Tab-separated table of C-alpha atoms and ligand atoms in Angstrom:
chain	number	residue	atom	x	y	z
M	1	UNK	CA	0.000	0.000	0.000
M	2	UNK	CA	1.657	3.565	-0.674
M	3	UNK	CA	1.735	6.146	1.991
M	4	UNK	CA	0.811	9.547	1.169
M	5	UNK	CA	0.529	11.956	3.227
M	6	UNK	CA	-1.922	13.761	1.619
M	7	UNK	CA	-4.788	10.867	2.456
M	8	UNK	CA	-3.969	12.355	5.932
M	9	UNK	CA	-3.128	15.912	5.871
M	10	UNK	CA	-4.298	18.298	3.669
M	11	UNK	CA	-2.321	20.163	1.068
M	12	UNK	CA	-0.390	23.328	1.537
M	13	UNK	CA	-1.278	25.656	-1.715
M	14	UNK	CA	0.958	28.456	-3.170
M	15	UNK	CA	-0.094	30.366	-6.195
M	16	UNK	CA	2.453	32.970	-7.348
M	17	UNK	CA	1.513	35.478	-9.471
M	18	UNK	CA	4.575	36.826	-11.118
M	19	UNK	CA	5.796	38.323	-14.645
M	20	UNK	CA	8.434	35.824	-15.165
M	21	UNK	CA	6.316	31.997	-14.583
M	22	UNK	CA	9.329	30.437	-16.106
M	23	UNK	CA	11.390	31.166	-13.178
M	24	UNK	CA	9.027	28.684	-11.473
M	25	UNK	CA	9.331	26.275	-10.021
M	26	UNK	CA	12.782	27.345	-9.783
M	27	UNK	CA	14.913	25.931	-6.945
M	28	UNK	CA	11.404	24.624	-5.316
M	29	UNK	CA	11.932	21.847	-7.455
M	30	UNK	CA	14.826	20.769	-6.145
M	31	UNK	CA	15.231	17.718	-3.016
M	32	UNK	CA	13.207	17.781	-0.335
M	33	UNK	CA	10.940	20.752	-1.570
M	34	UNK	CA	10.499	19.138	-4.781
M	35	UNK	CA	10.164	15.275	-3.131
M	36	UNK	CA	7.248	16.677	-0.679
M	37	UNK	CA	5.107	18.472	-4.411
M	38	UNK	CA	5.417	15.138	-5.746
M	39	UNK	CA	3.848	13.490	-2.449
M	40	UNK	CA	1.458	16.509	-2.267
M	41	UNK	CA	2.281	17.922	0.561
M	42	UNK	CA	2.337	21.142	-0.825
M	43	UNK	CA	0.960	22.727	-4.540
M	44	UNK	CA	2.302	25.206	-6.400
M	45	UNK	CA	0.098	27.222	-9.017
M	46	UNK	CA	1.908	30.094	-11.110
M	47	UNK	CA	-0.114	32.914	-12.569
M	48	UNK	CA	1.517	35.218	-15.185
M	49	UNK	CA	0.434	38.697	-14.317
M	50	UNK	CA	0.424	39.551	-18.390
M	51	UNK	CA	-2.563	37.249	-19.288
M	52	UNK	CA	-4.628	40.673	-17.775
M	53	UNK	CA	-3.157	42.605	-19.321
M	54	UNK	CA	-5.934	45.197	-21.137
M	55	UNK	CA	-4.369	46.251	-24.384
M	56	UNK	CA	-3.260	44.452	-27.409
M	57	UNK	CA	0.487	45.536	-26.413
M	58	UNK	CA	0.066	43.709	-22.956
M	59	UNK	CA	1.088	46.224	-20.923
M	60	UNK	CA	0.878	45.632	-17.501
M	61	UNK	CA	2.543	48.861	-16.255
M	62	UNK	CA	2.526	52.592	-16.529
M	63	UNK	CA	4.256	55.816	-15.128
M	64	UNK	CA	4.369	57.042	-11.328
M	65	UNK	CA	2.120	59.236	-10.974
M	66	UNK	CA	3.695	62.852	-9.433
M	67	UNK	CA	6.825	61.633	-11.267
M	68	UNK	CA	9.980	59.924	-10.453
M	69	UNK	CA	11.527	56.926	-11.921
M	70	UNK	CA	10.687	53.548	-13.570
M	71	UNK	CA	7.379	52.308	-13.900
M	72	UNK	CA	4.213	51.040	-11.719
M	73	UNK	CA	2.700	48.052	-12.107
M	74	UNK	CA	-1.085	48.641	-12.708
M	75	UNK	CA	-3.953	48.402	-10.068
M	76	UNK	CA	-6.532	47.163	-11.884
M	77	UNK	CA	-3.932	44.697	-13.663
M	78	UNK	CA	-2.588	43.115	-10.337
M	79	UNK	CA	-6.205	43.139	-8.959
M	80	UNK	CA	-7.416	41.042	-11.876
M	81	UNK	CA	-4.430	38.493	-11.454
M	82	UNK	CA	-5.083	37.780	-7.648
M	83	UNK	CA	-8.866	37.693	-8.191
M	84	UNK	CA	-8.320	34.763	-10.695
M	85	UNK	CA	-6.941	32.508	-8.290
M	86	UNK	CA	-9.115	30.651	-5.565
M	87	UNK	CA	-8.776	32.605	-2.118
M	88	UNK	CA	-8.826	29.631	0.222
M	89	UNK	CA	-8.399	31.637	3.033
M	90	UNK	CA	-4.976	32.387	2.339
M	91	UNK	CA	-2.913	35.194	3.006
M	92	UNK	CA	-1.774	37.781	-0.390
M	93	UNK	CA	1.951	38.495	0.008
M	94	UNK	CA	3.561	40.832	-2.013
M	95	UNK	CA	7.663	40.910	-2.447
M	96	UNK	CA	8.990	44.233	-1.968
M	97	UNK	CA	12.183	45.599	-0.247
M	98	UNK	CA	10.085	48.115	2.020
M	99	UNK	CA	7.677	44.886	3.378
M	100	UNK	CA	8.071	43.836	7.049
M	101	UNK	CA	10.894	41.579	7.200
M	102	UNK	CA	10.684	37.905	7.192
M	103	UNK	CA	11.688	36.337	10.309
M	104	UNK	CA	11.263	31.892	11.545
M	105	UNK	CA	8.109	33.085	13.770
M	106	UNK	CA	6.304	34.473	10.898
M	107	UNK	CA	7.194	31.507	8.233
M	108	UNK	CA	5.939	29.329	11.438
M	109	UNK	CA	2.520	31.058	11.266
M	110	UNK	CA	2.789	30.949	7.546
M	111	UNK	CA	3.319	27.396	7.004
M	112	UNK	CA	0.653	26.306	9.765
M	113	UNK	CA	-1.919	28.102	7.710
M	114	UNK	CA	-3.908	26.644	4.325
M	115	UNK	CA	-0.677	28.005	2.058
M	116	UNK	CA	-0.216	31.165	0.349
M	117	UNK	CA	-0.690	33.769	-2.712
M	118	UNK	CA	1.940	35.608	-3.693
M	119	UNK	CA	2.355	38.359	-5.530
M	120	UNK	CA	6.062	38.945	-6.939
M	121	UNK	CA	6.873	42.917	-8.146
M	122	UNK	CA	8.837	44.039	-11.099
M	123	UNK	CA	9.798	47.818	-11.962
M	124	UNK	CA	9.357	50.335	-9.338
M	125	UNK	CA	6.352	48.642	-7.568
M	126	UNK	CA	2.790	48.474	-7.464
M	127	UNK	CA	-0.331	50.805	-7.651
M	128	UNK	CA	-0.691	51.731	-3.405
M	129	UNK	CA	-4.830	51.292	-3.736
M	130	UNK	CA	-4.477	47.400	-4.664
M	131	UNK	CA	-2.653	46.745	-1.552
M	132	UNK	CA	-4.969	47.908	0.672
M	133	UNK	CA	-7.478	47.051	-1.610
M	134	UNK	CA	-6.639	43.258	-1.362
M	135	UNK	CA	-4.783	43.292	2.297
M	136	UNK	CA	-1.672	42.771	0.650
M	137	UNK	CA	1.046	41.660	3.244
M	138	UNK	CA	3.784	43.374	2.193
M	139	UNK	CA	7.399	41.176	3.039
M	140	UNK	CA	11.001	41.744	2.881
M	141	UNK	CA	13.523	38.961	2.664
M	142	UNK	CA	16.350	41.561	3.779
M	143	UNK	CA	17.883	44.898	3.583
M	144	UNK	CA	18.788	44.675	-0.025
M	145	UNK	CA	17.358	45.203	-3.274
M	146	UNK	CA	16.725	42.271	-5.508
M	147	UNK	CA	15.429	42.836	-9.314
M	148	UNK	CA	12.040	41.204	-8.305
M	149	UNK	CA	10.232	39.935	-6.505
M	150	UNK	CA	10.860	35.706	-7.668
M	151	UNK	CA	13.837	35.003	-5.529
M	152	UNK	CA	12.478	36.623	-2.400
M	153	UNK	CA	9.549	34.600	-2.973
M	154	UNK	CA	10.997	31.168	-3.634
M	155	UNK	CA	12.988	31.980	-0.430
M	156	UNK	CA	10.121	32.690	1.701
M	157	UNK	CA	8.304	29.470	-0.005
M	158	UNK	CA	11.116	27.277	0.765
M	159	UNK	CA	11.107	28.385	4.339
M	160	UNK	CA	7.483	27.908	4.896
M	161	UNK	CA	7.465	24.215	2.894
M	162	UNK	CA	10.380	22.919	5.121
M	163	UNK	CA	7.743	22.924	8.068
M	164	UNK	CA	5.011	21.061	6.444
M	165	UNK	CA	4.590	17.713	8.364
M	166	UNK	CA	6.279	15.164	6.113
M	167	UNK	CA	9.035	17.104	4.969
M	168	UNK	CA	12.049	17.055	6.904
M	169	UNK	CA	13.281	13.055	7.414
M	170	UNK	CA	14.388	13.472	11.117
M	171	UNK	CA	11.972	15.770	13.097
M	172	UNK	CA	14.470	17.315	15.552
M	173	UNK	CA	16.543	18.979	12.707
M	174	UNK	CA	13.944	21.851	12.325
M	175	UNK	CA	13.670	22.464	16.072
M	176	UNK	CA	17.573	21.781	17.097
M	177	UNK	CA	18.307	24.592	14.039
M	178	UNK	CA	18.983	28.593	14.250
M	179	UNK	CA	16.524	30.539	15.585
M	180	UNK	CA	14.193	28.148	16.908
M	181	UNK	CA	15.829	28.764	20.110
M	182	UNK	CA	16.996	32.617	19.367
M	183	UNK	CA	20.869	31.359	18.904
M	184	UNK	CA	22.255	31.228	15.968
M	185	UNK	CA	23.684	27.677	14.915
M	186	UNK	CA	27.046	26.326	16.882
M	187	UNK	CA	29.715	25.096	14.251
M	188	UNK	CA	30.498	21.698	12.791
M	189	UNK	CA	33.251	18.986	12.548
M	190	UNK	CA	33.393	15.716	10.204
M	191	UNK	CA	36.090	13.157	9.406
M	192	UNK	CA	38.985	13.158	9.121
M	193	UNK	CA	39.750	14.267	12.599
M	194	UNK	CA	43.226	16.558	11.097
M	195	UNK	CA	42.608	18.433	8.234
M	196	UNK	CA	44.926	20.714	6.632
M	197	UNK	CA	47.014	20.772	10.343
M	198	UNK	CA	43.525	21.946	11.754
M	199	UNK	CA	41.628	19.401	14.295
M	200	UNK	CA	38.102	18.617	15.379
M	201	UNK	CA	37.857	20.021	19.078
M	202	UNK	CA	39.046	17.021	21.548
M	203	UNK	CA	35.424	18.038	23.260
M	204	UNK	CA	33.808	16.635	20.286
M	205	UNK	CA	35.300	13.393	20.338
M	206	UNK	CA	35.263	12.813	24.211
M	207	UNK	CA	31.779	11.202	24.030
M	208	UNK	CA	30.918	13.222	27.430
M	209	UNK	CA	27.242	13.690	25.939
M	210	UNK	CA	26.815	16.234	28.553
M	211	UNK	CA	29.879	18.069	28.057
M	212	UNK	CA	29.631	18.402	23.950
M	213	UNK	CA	26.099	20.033	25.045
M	214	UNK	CA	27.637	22.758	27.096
M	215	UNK	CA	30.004	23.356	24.662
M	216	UNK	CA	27.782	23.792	21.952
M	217	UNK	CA	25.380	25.575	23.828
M	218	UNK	CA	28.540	28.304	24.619
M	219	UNK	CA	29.337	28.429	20.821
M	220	UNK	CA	25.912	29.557	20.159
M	221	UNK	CA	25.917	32.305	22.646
M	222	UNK	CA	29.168	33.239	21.862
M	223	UNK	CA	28.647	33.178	18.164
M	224	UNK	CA	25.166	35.208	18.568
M	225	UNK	CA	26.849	37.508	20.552
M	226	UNK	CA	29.636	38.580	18.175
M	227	UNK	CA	27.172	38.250	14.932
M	228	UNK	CA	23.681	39.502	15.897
M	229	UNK	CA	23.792	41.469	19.103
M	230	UNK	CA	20.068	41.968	18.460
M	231	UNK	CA	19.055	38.500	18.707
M	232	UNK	CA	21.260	37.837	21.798
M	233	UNK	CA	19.962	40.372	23.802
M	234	UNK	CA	16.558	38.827	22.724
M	235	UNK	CA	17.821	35.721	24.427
M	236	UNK	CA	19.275	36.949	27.349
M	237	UNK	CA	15.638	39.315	28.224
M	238	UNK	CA	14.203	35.449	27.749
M	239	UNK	CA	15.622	33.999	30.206
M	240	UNK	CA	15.974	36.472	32.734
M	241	UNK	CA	12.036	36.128	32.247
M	242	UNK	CA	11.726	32.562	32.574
M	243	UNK	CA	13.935	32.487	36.090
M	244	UNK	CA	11.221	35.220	37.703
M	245	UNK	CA	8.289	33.125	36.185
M	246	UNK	CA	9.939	30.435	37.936
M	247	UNK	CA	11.007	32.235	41.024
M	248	UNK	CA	7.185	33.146	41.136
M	249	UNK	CA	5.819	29.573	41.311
M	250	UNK	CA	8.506	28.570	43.795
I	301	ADE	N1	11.957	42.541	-4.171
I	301	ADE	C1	13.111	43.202	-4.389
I	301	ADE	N2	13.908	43.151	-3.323
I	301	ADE	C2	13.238	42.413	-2.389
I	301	ADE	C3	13.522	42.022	-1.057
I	301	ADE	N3	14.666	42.348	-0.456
I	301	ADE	N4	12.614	41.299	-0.397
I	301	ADE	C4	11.454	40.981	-0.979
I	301	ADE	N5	11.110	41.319	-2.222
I	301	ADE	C5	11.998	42.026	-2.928
């Protein structure tokens, strides 16, 4: 009898709307992303923006208005593409540099829900009115400025489809990784034991179980600390909370 898991659990849906479909399914069809569409885990529908286009020329973009540089994509254009696609309850994302940045809480929430739309930007951006309009979630993958909006969203897709029940082989990996406890990964060691004069710390190869723990535990603070002061000041508020919550129930 074949196991799927989608007799179980019901599939995760992302449509992208985008004016580039051929850069789909990109990377996302690729190992364990691409294993868990096959086993239908997850869907992926792509919608090229241009098919609403108005005009014989297809134009799906005009100038700002008030001025300024490059070119808008058009309201009733991008309404027309996310209105062809079944809602499902799903979140619209759009893919621009001034969203709300992506962080691992937010692809959590993201990948527990029914899947996604989302709504990749070329040119300058898009018409304001169809993202409140629509709701539009606006997201940022990072301080930088991509071409469009395709990367950032095959980035954000592959973080949410990682979670789906099903698709990571050994269950602790997502919960043992960076930032599900606010540290930021501790480094690692493989045979051989010298490489290029350079060793695998003795700690590592002791087999004190409790030891390589504390160790690892102290490269993670110490690496967080040097890297992403932000994050490790997170952690430190954290737990100064969790000893008074426990100081209150002694
Ligand atoms: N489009 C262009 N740059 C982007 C970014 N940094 N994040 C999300 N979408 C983008």
């Amino acid at each position: 009898m074949s196991e799927n898991v989608s007799d179980t659990v019901k599939t995760w849906n992302a449509s992208v709307l985008t004016l580039f479909p051929d850069a789909f399914p990109g990377i996302l069809s690729q190992s364990i992303i691409g294993a868990a569409q096959k086993n239908r885990i997850w869907a992926l529908e792509t919608v090229d923006i241009r098919n609403f286009a108005a005009n014989k020329h297809r134009n799906v973009d005009d100038t700002p208005a008030g001025g300024g540089p490059g070119m808008v994509i058009k309201p009733d254009i991008a309404a027309a593409a996310i209105d062809s696609v079944a809602p499902m309850g799903r979140p619209i994302i759009y893919m621009t540099p001034r969203g709300t940045p992506l962080t691992q809480k937010r692809v959590r929430e993201l990948a527990a829900g029914p899947g996604l739309i989302v709504f990749c930007g070329r040119f300058e951006g898009l018409d304001q009115r169809v993202i409140e309009a629509r709701q539009m979630e606006e997201v940022s993958i990072g301080d930088f400025v991509l071409a469009g909006g395709e990367i950032a969203a095959q980035a954000m897709l592959e973080a949410c489809v990682r979670l789906l029940p099903g698709v990571l082989g050994d269950a602790c990996s997502a919960e043992q990784e960076s930032f599900e406890d606010g540290l930021l990964e501790y480094p690692l060691y493989t045979r051989p034991r010298e490489w290029e004069g350079r060793n695998i710390p003795e700690v590592l190869l002791s087999g004190d179980h409790k030891k390589i723990a504390s160790w690892q535990t102290e490269q993670k603070e110490e690496i967080t600390k040097a890297r992403r002061p932000d994050l490790y000041k997170a952690y430190l508020d954290r737990a100064k909370n969790t000893k008074g919550d426990n100081h209150e129930h002694d």
